[in-house]
DNA sequence: CTGCGAAGTTGAACGTGTTCGACATCGCGG
DNA sequence: CCGCGATGTCGAACACGTTCAACTTCGCAG
């Protein structure tokens, strides 16, 4: 772990030799289509990519994100540092996979609740709890994830184009939560609501990240307390007296969406 | 900017010599009370600290946060890198000062509105707009500020103990906004509301950070759209029918506060 | 079989934030 | 006026994320 920057010789002229390498030639400047973070084109590539990803995930969980070095990931996976960057353009991009995996597991956990319940409130409550159940084990290291997520320019931001597939899948889950329920929703609200519910879910996760209570009990309390409110609010939105307000809110939301 | 890591000699045995240094002795292990980021004890110290801070702020605004090197700050200020770390324990801590300065200016800008208006809605609206006015010129570099602010463990988090003075001052501003108004508020809500308004302000800033519209027009729209809603909601909270709901919400909030 | 280009792999080098042990300066009691 | 401890200052050294040009491996067209 020492003497990594101590090197009297300016350019060592050749490359080192670790794994068996005996050939000679080859074209020099050949770069893959996407510079960094490319999908592998061969079976071997896919294997290496998965190996690096699994190793990284394991170390992240074992030591935490900040304590896990790219060098450690590479060493543990038995590859060179540069190789990791061939498949993942940055350390943060390794987390993107975690993000996606989390989404898949969230939907799997939510499925049983959605099959069982028909009323909106218990469905929503179940889906939100399923979300916390899913990310639960990764509480400490998820903080890092949300830190970069808060940065607007980051590709990891939940609002970024790069996160679009994961985001859309998550919104679709809330769409099913709503549309599969017996709840009667104002037609004007109907199309916007899934995204709003997803936004509320983001809020819950944001709270969860800051939640230091044992077993994240407070986040559970937040869900249990907020779901009835949302449920009531959705019901109220159909009242004739509140129509103007509903319309105002919807107009504002449409303006704000970027 | 090159050859910073090229150094054949392992340990140069002595320190370098830049500014006039001619003496000899002195105790070796003397460390200040707080390891990194200590308040200066002498006038000279205060001067150096301010110099470093001003230089850093200038460079942050000129080149942006990420593009501003600690080495650049030190060089521009005419001091050594280590000297900067004597007064500020990290690069991020330099932003803490920006945070505090922003709070002071926010209150100054808000004062005129608070002196003029008596109804809650225009007061709140004015204070929120004043906040965006204050932070407006730093839009790009404020993103970085909010990125670290989202991390729960960061001392820069608005919820952290280290941010307590700035946070309390900000909450006090919203207390004045509310209590100085003619609005009649549910007594139970009265004590909690300033903090809730501050929370709403955080939400506005969070939106602002992501707001890429020219002159942050959408954030302005958000404020103008949300203030009447908050105003109405506060008024409604006094209705007898809604008392149970109000009480539920307050109970939830008290539970969630950490 | 041969060679050639694409895909995959390597590790030294770079730039950056941060640490640390040595040194400098200053005020003050003796 | 001397020395001594607290405060301030220095910059090389360190660890880490990231880049890059060289090199290897592999599949396949000829």
Coordinates of C-alpha atoms (C1' of nucleotides) in Angstrom, one line a residue:
Chain A
X1 CA 0.0 0.0 0.0
X2 CA 3.1 2.2 0.0
X3 CA 5.5 3.6 -2.5
X4 CA 2.9 4.2 -5.2
X5 CA 4.1 7.6 -6.1
X6 CA 7.8 7.1 -5.6
X7 CA 9.2 6.6 -9.0
X8 CA 12.5 8.1 -10.0
X9 CA 12.4 6.9 -13.6
X10 CA 10.3 9.3 -15.8
X11 CA 8.8 6.9 -18.4
X12 CA 9.5 3.2 -17.9
X13 CA 9.1 2.8 -21.7
X14 CA 7.3 -0.6 -21.5
X15 CA 4.3 -2.0 -19.8
X16 CA 4.6 -4.3 -16.8
X17 CA 3.8 -8.0 -16.9
X18 CA 1.4 -9.6 -14.6
X19 CA -0.8 -12.3 -16.2
X20 CA 0.7 -14.4 -18.9
X21 CA 1.4 -12.1 -21.9
X22 CA 3.6 -13.3 -24.7
X23 CA 2.3 -11.8 -28.0
X24 CA 3.7 -8.8 -29.8
X25 CA 1.7 -6.7 -32.2
X26 CA -1.7 -5.1 -32.4
X27 CA -3.3 -1.8 -33.4
X28 CA -2.6 0.9 -30.9
X29 CA -5.4 3.4 -30.6
X30 CA -8.4 1.1 -30.8
X31 CA -11.0 2.4 -28.4
X32 CA -14.5 0.9 -27.8
X33 CA -17.5 2.8 -29.0
X34 CA -18.4 4.3 -25.7
X35 CA -15.4 5.8 -23.9
X36 CA -15.7 4.2 -20.5
X37 CA -18.6 2.2 -19.3
X38 CA -19.3 0.3 -22.4
X39 CA -21.5 -2.8 -22.6
X40 CA -19.3 -5.8 -23.2
X41 CA -19.5 -7.4 -26.6
X42 CA -18.2 -10.8 -25.8
X43 CA -19.0 -13.5 -23.3
X44 CA -15.6 -13.0 -21.6
X45 CA -16.3 -9.3 -21.4
X46 CA -19.6 -9.9 -19.7
X47 CA -18.0 -12.2 -17.2
X48 CA -15.3 -9.7 -16.3
X49 CA -17.8 -7.0 -15.9
X50 CA -20.0 -9.1 -13.6
X51 CA -16.9 -10.1 -11.6
X52 CA -15.9 -6.5 -11.1
X53 CA -19.4 -5.5 -10.2
X54 CA -19.9 -8.3 -7.7
X55 CA -16.6 -7.7 -6.1
X56 CA -17.3 -4.0 -5.7
X57 CA -20.8 -4.6 -4.3
X58 CA -19.3 -7.1 -1.7
X59 CA -16.6 -4.7 -0.7
X60 CA -19.0 -1.8 -0.5
X61 CA -21.2 -3.7 1.9
X62 CA -18.2 -5.1 3.9
X63 CA -16.2 -1.9 4.3
X64 CA -18.5 0.9 3.1
X65 CA -18.3 3.0 0.0
X66 CA -15.7 5.5 1.0
X67 CA -13.4 2.9 2.5
X68 CA -13.5 0.8 -0.6
X69 CA -10.7 1.7 -3.0
X70 CA -10.8 1.2 -6.7
X71 CA -7.4 -0.4 -6.3
X72 CA -8.9 -2.8 -3.7
X73 CA -11.8 -3.7 -6.0
X74 CA -9.4 -4.4 -8.8
X75 CA -7.0 -6.4 -6.7
X76 CA -9.8 -8.4 -5.1
X77 CA -11.3 -9.2 -8.5
X78 CA -7.9 -10.1 -9.8
X79 CA -7.8 -7.4 -12.6
X80 CA -6.1 -4.1 -13.2
X81 CA -7.5 -0.8 -12.2
X82 CA -7.9 0.3 -15.7
X83 CA -10.0 -2.7 -16.5
X84 CA -12.6 -1.6 -14.0
X85 CA -12.8 1.7 -15.8
X86 CA -13.2 0.0 -19.1
X87 CA -16.6 -1.3 -17.9
X88 CA -17.6 1.5 -15.4
X89 CA -16.7 5.0 -16.2
X90 CA -16.4 6.0 -12.6
X91 CA -16.6 4.7 -9.1
X92 CA -20.1 6.2 -8.8
X93 CA -21.3 4.4 -11.8
X94 CA -20.8 1.2 -9.9
X95 CA -23.7 2.3 -7.7
X96 CA -26.0 2.8 -10.7
X97 CA -26.2 -0.9 -10.8
X98 CA -27.1 -1.1 -7.2
X99 CA -29.8 1.4 -8.0
X100 CA -31.2 -0.8 -10.8
X101 CA -30.9 -4.0 -8.8
X102 CA -32.8 -2.3 -5.9
X103 CA -35.6 -1.4 -8.3
X104 CA -36.0 -4.9 -9.4
X105 CA -36.1 -6.3 -5.9
X106 CA -38.5 -3.5 -4.8
X107 CA -41.0 -4.6 -7.5
X108 CA -40.6 -8.3 -6.5
X109 CA -41.3 -7.5 -2.8
X110 CA -44.2 -5.2 -3.7
X111 CA -45.9 -7.8 -5.9
X112 CA -47.2 -9.9 -3.1
X113 CA -48.8 -6.9 -1.4
X114 CA -50.4 -5.7 -4.7
X115 CA -51.8 -9.1 -5.3
X116 CA -53.4 -9.2 -1.8
X117 CA -54.7 -5.7 -1.3
X118 CA -57.3 -3.8 -3.3
X119 CA -57.7 -0.5 -1.4
X120 CA -55.3 2.3 -2.2
X121 CA -54.0 3.0 1.3
X122 CA -52.8 -0.5 2.2
X123 CA -51.4 -0.9 -1.3
X124 CA -49.4 2.3 -1.1
X125 CA -48.4 1.5 2.4
X126 CA -47.1 -1.9 1.4
X127 CA -45.2 -0.6 -1.6
X128 CA -43.5 2.0 0.5
X129 CA -42.6 -0.4 3.2
X130 CA -41.3 -2.9 0.6
X131 CA -39.0 -0.1 -0.6
X132 CA -37.5 0.4 2.8
X133 CA -37.3 -3.4 3.3
X134 CA -35.3 -3.5 0.1
X135 CA -32.8 -0.8 0.8
X136 CA -32.7 -1.6 4.5
X137 CA -29.5 -3.6 4.7
X138 CA -27.6 -0.9 2.8
X139 CA -28.5 2.0 5.0
X140 CA -25.0 3.2 5.7
X141 CA -23.7 3.0 2.2
X142 CA -26.9 4.3 0.7
X143 CA -26.1 7.7 2.2
X144 CA -23.3 8.1 -0.3
X145 CA -25.7 7.1 -3.1
X146 CA -28.1 9.9 -2.1
X147 CA -25.4 12.4 -1.7
X148 CA -24.4 12.2 -5.4
X149 CA -28.1 11.8 -6.3
X150 CA -28.7 15.3 -4.9
X151 CA -26.3 16.8 -7.3
X152 CA -28.2 17.9 -10.4
X153 CA -25.4 17.4 -12.8
X154 CA -24.7 13.8 -11.7
X155 CA -25.8 11.0 -14.0
X156 CA -26.9 9.2 -10.8
X157 CA -29.5 11.8 -10.1
X158 CA -33.0 10.3 -10.0
X159 CA -34.0 13.0 -12.5
X160 CA -31.2 12.5 -14.9
X161 CA -31.6 11.0 -18.4
X162 CA -29.2 8.3 -17.5
X163 CA -31.5 7.1 -14.7
X164 CA -34.5 7.3 -16.9
X165 CA -35.1 3.5 -17.2
X166 CA -34.9 2.9 -13.5
X167 CA -37.0 6.0 -12.8
X168 CA -39.7 5.0 -15.3
X169 CA -39.8 1.5 -13.9
X170 CA -40.3 2.9 -10.4
X171 CA -43.0 5.3 -11.5
X172 CA -44.7 2.3 -13.3
X173 CA -44.8 0.5 -10.0
X174 CA -46.7 3.4 -8.4
X175 CA -49.0 3.5 -11.5
X176 CA -49.9 -0.1 -10.9
X177 CA -50.4 0.7 -7.2
X178 CA -52.9 3.3 -8.0
X179 CA -54.6 2.0 -11.1
X180 CA -54.9 -1.5 -9.6
X181 CA -56.7 -0.1 -6.6
X182 CA -60.4 0.5 -6.0
X183 CA -59.8 4.2 -5.4
X184 CA -61.8 6.6 -7.4
X185 CA -59.5 9.4 -8.6
X186 CA -60.2 12.7 -10.2
X187 CA -59.5 12.0 -13.9
X188 CA -57.4 15.1 -14.2
X189 CA -55.2 13.9 -11.3
X190 CA -55.1 10.4 -12.6
X191 CA -52.3 10.8 -15.0
X192 CA -50.1 12.9 -12.8
X193 CA -50.5 11.0 -9.6
X194 CA -48.1 8.1 -10.2
X195 CA -45.3 10.5 -10.6
X196 CA -46.3 12.4 -7.5
X197 CA -46.4 9.2 -5.5
X198 CA -42.9 8.4 -6.8
X199 CA -41.9 11.8 -5.7
X200 CA -43.3 11.1 -2.3
X201 CA -41.4 7.9 -2.2
X202 CA -38.2 9.9 -2.9
X203 CA -39.1 12.0 0.1
X204 CA -39.4 9.0 2.2
X205 CA -36.1 7.7 1.1
X206 CA -34.5 11.1 1.8
X207 CA -35.9 10.9 5.3
X208 CA -34.7 7.3 5.6
X209 CA -31.2 8.2 4.7
X210 CA -31.1 10.7 7.6
X211 CA -33.0 8.3 9.9
X212 CA -30.6 7.0 12.7
X213 CA -33.3 5.3 14.8
X214 CA -33.0 1.6 15.4
X215 CA -34.3 -0.5 12.5
X216 CA -35.3 2.8 10.9
X217 CA -38.4 2.8 13.0
X218 CA -39.1 6.5 12.4
X219 CA -39.2 6.0 8.7
X220 CA -41.8 3.3 9.2
X221 CA -43.8 5.8 11.3
X222 CA -43.5 8.3 8.6
X223 CA -45.0 5.9 6.1
X224 CA -47.8 4.9 8.4
X225 CA -48.6 8.5 9.2
X226 CA -48.3 9.9 5.7
X227 CA -50.2 7.2 3.7
X228 CA -53.6 8.0 5.3
X229 CA -53.0 11.7 4.7
X230 CA -52.3 11.1 1.0
X231 CA -55.3 8.7 0.8
X232 CA -57.6 11.3 2.3
X233 CA -56.2 14.0 0.1
X234 CA -56.8 12.0 -3.0
X235 CA -60.4 11.4 -1.9
X236 CA -61.0 15.0 -1.1
X237 CA -59.7 16.2 -4.5
X238 CA -62.9 14.9 -6.0
X239 CA -65.1 17.3 -3.9
X240 CA -66.6 20.1 -6.0
X241 CA -65.4 22.8 -3.5
X242 CA -61.8 21.7 -3.8
X243 CA -61.8 21.5 -7.6
X244 CA -60.3 24.9 -8.1
X245 CA -57.5 24.1 -5.7
X246 CA -56.8 20.8 -7.3
X247 CA -56.7 22.5 -10.7
X248 CA -54.3 25.1 -9.4
X249 CA -52.0 22.5 -8.0
X250 CA -52.0 20.6 -11.2
X251 CA -51.3 23.7 -13.2
X252 CA -48.3 24.5 -10.9
X253 CA -46.9 21.0 -11.2
X254 CA -47.1 21.1 -15.0
X255 CA -45.3 24.4 -15.0
X256 CA -42.6 23.1 -12.7
X257 CA -41.9 19.9 -14.5
X258 CA -38.8 20.3 -16.6
Chain B
X1 CA 1.4 22.3 -12.8
X2 CA 3.6 19.3 -13.7
X3 CA 6.1 17.3 -11.9
X4 CA 4.4 17.4 -8.6
X5 CA 4.8 13.8 -7.8
X6 CA 8.2 13.3 -9.4
X7 CA 10.7 13.3 -6.6
X8 CA 13.6 10.8 -6.7
X9 CA 14.8 11.7 -3.2
X10 CA 12.9 9.7 -0.6
X11 CA 13.0 12.0 2.4
X12 CA 14.6 15.4 1.8
X13 CA 15.6 15.5 5.5
X14 CA 14.8 19.1 6.0
X15 CA 11.9 21.4 5.2
X16 CA 12.0 23.6 2.1
X17 CA 12.6 27.3 2.4
X18 CA 10.2 29.8 0.9
X19 CA 9.5 32.8 3.1
X20 CA 12.3 34.1 5.2
X21 CA 13.0 31.5 7.8
X22 CA 16.2 31.7 9.9
X23 CA 15.5 30.6 13.4
X24 CA 16.2 27.2 14.8
X25 CA 14.3 25.8 17.8
X26 CA 10.8 25.3 18.9
X27 CA 8.8 22.5 20.4
X28 CA 7.9 19.8 17.8
X29 CA 4.6 18.3 18.7
X30 CA 2.7 21.4 19.6
X31 CA -0.8 21.1 18.1
X32 CA -3.7 23.6 18.5
X33 CA -6.6 22.6 20.6
X34 CA -8.9 21.7 17.7
X35 CA -7.1 19.6 15.1
X36 CA -7.9 21.5 12.0
X37 CA -10.3 24.4 11.6
X38 CA -9.5 26.2 14.8
X39 CA -10.5 29.7 15.6
X40 CA -7.4 32.0 15.4
X41 CA -6.1 33.2 18.8
X42 CA -4.1 36.2 17.5
X43 CA -4.8 39.2 15.3
X44 CA -2.3 37.9 12.7
X45 CA -4.2 34.5 12.7
X46 CA -7.5 36.2 12.1
X47 CA -6.0 38.1 9.2
X48 CA -4.6 35.0 7.6
X49 CA -7.8 33.2 8.0
X50 CA -9.8 35.9 6.4
X51 CA -7.3 36.2 3.6
X52 CA -7.6 32.5 2.8
X53 CA -11.4 32.6 3.0
X54 CA -11.7 35.7 0.8
X55 CA -9.4 34.2 -1.8
X56 CA -11.2 30.9 -1.8
X57 CA -14.6 32.6 -2.2
X58 CA -13.3 34.7 -5.1
X59 CA -11.8 31.7 -6.9
X60 CA -14.9 29.6 -6.3
X61 CA -17.0 32.2 -8.0
X62 CA -14.5 32.8 -10.8
X63 CA -13.7 29.2 -11.7
X64 CA -16.3 27.2 -9.8
X65 CA -15.9 24.9 -6.9
X66 CA -14.5 21.8 -8.5
X67 CA -12.1 23.7 -10.7
X68 CA -10.6 25.5 -7.7
X69 CA -7.7 23.7 -6.3
X70 CA -6.6 24.0 -2.7
X71 CA -3.1 24.6 -4.1
X72 CA -4.5 27.4 -6.2
X73 CA -6.2 29.0 -3.2
X74 CA -3.0 28.7 -1.2
X75 CA -0.8 30.1 -4.0
X76 CA -3.2 33.0 -4.8
X77 CA -3.4 33.8 -1.1
X78 CA 0.4 33.6 -0.8
X79 CA 0.4 30.9 1.8
X80 CA 1.2 27.2 2.0
X81 CA -1.5 24.5 1.5
X82 CA -1.0 23.3 5.0
X83 CA -1.8 26.8 6.3
X84 CA -5.3 26.6 4.7
X85 CA -5.9 23.4 6.5
X86 CA -4.8 25.0 9.8
X87 CA -7.9 27.2 9.6
X88 CA -10.3 25.1 7.6
X89 CA -10.3 21.4 8.2
X90 CA -11.5 20.6 4.7
X91 CA -12.3 22.2 1.4
X92 CA -15.9 21.7 2.1
X93 CA -15.6 23.7 5.3
X94 CA -14.7 26.7 3.3
X95 CA -18.3 26.6 2.1
X96 CA -19.7 26.6 5.6
X97 CA -18.7 30.3 5.7
X98 CA -20.6 30.9 2.5
X99 CA -23.6 29.3 4.1
X100 CA -23.4 31.7 7.1
X101 CA -22.8 34.8 5.0
X102 CA -25.8 33.8 2.9
X103 CA -27.9 33.6 6.0
X104 CA -26.9 37.2 7.0
X105 CA -27.7 38.6 3.6
X106 CA -31.0 36.8 3.5
X107 CA -32.1 38.4 6.7
X108 CA -31.0 41.8 5.5
X109 CA -32.9 41.5 2.2
X110 CA -36.0 40.1 4.0
X111 CA -36.1 42.9 6.5
X112 CA -37.5 45.5 4.2
X113 CA -40.4 43.2 3.2
X114 CA -41.1 42.3 6.8
X115 CA -41.3 46.0 7.6
X116 CA -43.7 46.7 4.8
X117 CA -46.1 43.7 4.8
X118 CA -48.4 42.6 7.6
X119 CA -50.3 39.7 6.0
X120 CA -48.7 36.3 6.2
X121 CA -48.8 35.4 2.5
X122 CA -46.9 38.4 1.1
X123 CA -44.5 38.2 4.0
X124 CA -43.7 34.6 3.4
X125 CA -43.6 35.2 -0.3
X126 CA -41.2 38.1 0.1
X127 CA -38.9 36.1 2.5
X128 CA -38.7 33.2 0.1
X129 CA -38.0 35.4 -2.9
X130 CA -35.3 37.2 -0.8
X131 CA -33.7 33.9 -0.2
X132 CA -33.5 33.1 -3.9
X133 CA -32.3 36.7 -4.6
X134 CA -29.5 36.2 -2.1
X135 CA -28.3 32.8 -3.4
X136 CA -29.0 33.6 -7.0
X137 CA -25.6 34.7 -8.3
X138 CA -24.1 31.5 -6.9
X139 CA -26.4 29.1 -8.7
X140 CA -23.8 26.9 -10.3
X141 CA -21.5 26.5 -7.4
X142 CA -24.4 26.2 -4.9
X143 CA -25.1 22.8 -6.4
X144 CA -21.9 21.5 -4.8
X145 CA -23.0 23.0 -1.6
X146 CA -26.3 21.1 -1.6
X147 CA -24.7 17.9 -2.7
X148 CA -22.7 17.7 0.5
X149 CA -25.6 19.0 2.4
X150 CA -27.6 16.0 1.4
X151 CA -25.2 13.7 3.1
X152 CA -26.3 13.0 6.6
X153 CA -22.9 12.6 8.1
X154 CA -21.6 15.8 6.6
X155 CA -21.0 18.7 9.0
X156 CA -22.4 20.9 6.3
X157 CA -25.8 19.2 6.4
X158 CA -28.5 21.7 7.4
X159 CA -29.5 19.3 10.1
X160 CA -26.0 18.8 11.6
X161 CA -24.9 20.1 15.0
X162 CA -22.2 22.1 13.3
X163 CA -24.8 24.0 11.2
X164 CA -26.9 24.7 14.3
X165 CA -26.2 28.4 14.6
X166 CA -27.0 29.1 10.9
X167 CA -30.1 26.9 11.1
X168 CA -31.4 28.5 14.2
X169 CA -30.9 31.9 12.7
X170 CA -32.8 30.9 9.6
X171 CA -35.7 29.4 11.6
X172 CA -35.8 32.6 13.6
X173 CA -36.4 34.5 10.4
X174 CA -39.4 32.4 9.6
X175 CA -40.6 32.8 13.2
X176 CA -40.6 36.5 12.7
X177 CA -42.3 36.1 9.4
X178 CA -45.1 34.3 11.1
X179 CA -45.4 36.0 14.5
X180 CA -45.0 39.4 13.0
X181 CA -48.0 38.8 10.7
X182 CA -51.7 39.3 11.3
X183 CA -52.4 35.7 10.7
X184 CA -54.3 33.8 13.3
X185 CA -52.7 30.4 13.8
X186 CA -53.9 27.4 15.7
X187 CA -52.0 27.7 19.0
X188 CA -50.9 24.1 18.8
X189 CA -49.4 24.7 15.4
X190 CA -47.8 28.0 16.4
X191 CA -44.7 26.6 17.9
X192 CA -44.0 24.1 15.2
X193 CA -44.8 26.2 12.2
X194 CA -41.6 28.2 11.9
X195 CA -39.5 25.1 11.6
X196 CA -42.0 23.7 9.1
X197 CA -41.7 26.9 7.0
X198 CA -37.9 26.6 7.2
X199 CA -38.3 23.0 5.9
X200 CA -40.4 24.3 3.1
X201 CA -37.7 26.8 2.3
X202 CA -35.2 24.0 2.1
X203 CA -37.5 22.3 -0.4
X204 CA -37.6 25.5 -2.5
X205 CA -33.8 25.7 -2.4
X206 CA -33.6 22.0 -3.4
X207 CA -35.8 22.7 -6.4
X208 CA -33.8 25.8 -7.2
X209 CA -30.6 23.8 -7.3
X210 CA -32.1 21.7 -10.0
X211 CA -33.8 24.6 -11.7
X212 CA -32.1 25.2 -15.1
X213 CA -34.7 27.7 -16.4
X214 CA -33.4 31.2 -17.2
X215 CA -33.2 33.5 -14.2
X216 CA -34.6 30.5 -12.3
X217 CA -38.0 31.6 -13.3
X218 CA -39.6 28.2 -12.4
X219 CA -38.4 28.5 -8.8
X220 CA -40.2 31.9 -8.7
X221 CA -43.3 30.2 -10.0
X222 CA -43.0 27.5 -7.3
X223 CA -42.8 30.1 -4.6
X224 CA -45.8 32.1 -6.0
X225 CA -47.8 28.9 -6.4
X226 CA -47.0 27.3 -3.1
X227 CA -47.3 30.3 -0.8
X228 CA -51.1 30.7 -1.3
X229 CA -51.5 27.0 -0.6
X230 CA -49.5 27.2 2.6
X231 CA -51.5 30.3 3.6
X232 CA -54.8 28.6 2.9
X233 CA -53.7 25.4 4.7
X234 CA -52.7 27.4 7.8
X235 CA -56.1 29.1 7.8
X236 CA -58.0 25.8 7.4
X237 CA -56.1 24.2 10.3
X238 CA -58.3 26.2 12.6
X239 CA -61.5 24.7 11.4
X240 CA -63.1 22.4 13.9
X241 CA -63.6 19.7 11.4
X242 CA -59.9 19.5 10.6
X243 CA -58.7 19.6 14.1
X244 CA -58.2 15.9 14.3
X245 CA -56.2 15.9 11.2
X246 CA -54.1 18.8 12.4
X247 CA -53.5 17.0 15.6
X248 CA -52.4 13.8 13.8
X249 CA -50.0 15.7 11.6
X250 CA -48.5 17.4 14.6
X251 CA -48.1 14.2 16.4
X252 CA -46.4 12.6 13.5
X253 CA -44.0 15.5 13.1
X254 CA -43.1 15.4 16.8
X255 CA -42.4 11.7 16.4
X256 CA -40.3 12.2 13.4
X257 CA -38.1 15.0 14.8
X258 CA -34.8 13.5 15.8
Chain C
dC1 C1' -3.5 -21.6 -41.4
dT2 C1' -2.6 -16.7 -41.4
dG3 C1' -3.1 -12.1 -40.2
dC4 C1' -5.8 -8.2 -38.9
dG5 C1' -8.8 -5.5 -36.5
dA6 C1' -11.9 -5.2 -32.6
dA7 C1' -12.3 -6.2 -27.8
dG8 C1' -10.1 -6.7 -23.6
dT9 C1' -6.3 -5.8 -20.3
dT10 C1' -2.5 -3.7 -18.1
dG11 C1' -0.1 -0.5 -14.8
dA12 C1' 2.5 3.6 -14.6
dA13 C1' 1.5 8.5 -14.4
dC14 C1' -1.4 12.4 -13.2
dG15 C1' -4.0 15.7 -10.4
dT16 C1' -6.1 16.5 -6.2
dG17 C1' -7.5 16.6 -1.2
dT18 C1' -5.4 15.9 3.1
dT19 C1' -1.8 14.8 6.7
dC20 C1' 2.3 15.5 9.2
dG21 C1' 6.7 16.5 11.3
dA22 C1' 9.7 20.2 11.2
dC23 C1' 10.4 24.9 11.5
dA24 C1' 9.3 30.1 12.4
dT25 C1' 7.4 33.9 15.0
dC26 C1' 5.8 36.2 18.9
dG27 C1' 4.7 37.5 23.6
dC28 C1' 5.9 37.2 28.1
dG29 C1' 7.8 35.8 32.6
dG30 C1' 12.3 35.5 34.6
Chain D
dC1 C1' 17.6 40.2 27.0
dC2 C1' 16.9 35.4 27.0
dG3 C1' 14.4 31.2 26.4
dC4 C1' 10.2 28.7 26.2
dG5 C1' 5.7 27.4 25.0
dA6 C1' 1.7 28.5 22.2
dT7 C1' 0.4 29.9 17.7
dG8 C1' 1.3 30.0 13.1
dT9 C1' 3.5 28.4 8.8
dC10 C1' 5.7 25.4 5.6
dG11 C1' 5.8 21.9 1.8
dA12 C1' 7.0 17.2 0.9
dA13 C1' 4.6 12.9 1.3
dC14 C1' 0.4 10.1 1.0
dA15 C1' -3.8 7.9 -0.8
dC16 C1' -7.1 7.9 -3.9
dG17 C1' -9.9 8.5 -8.4
dT18 C1' -9.0 8.6 -13.0
dT19 C1' -6.5 8.5 -17.7
dC20 C1' -3.9 6.7 -21.3
dA21 C1' -0.9 4.5 -24.6
dA22 C1' 0.9 0.2 -25.1
dC23 C1' 0.0 -4.5 -25.2
dT24 C1' -2.6 -9.1 -25.5
dT25 C1' -6.3 -12.1 -26.8
dC26 C1' -9.7 -13.7 -29.8
dG27 C1' -12.7 -14.5 -33.7
dC28 C1' -13.0 -14.7 -38.3
dA29 C1' -12.4 -13.4 -43.4
dG30 C1' -9.2 -14.8 -46.9

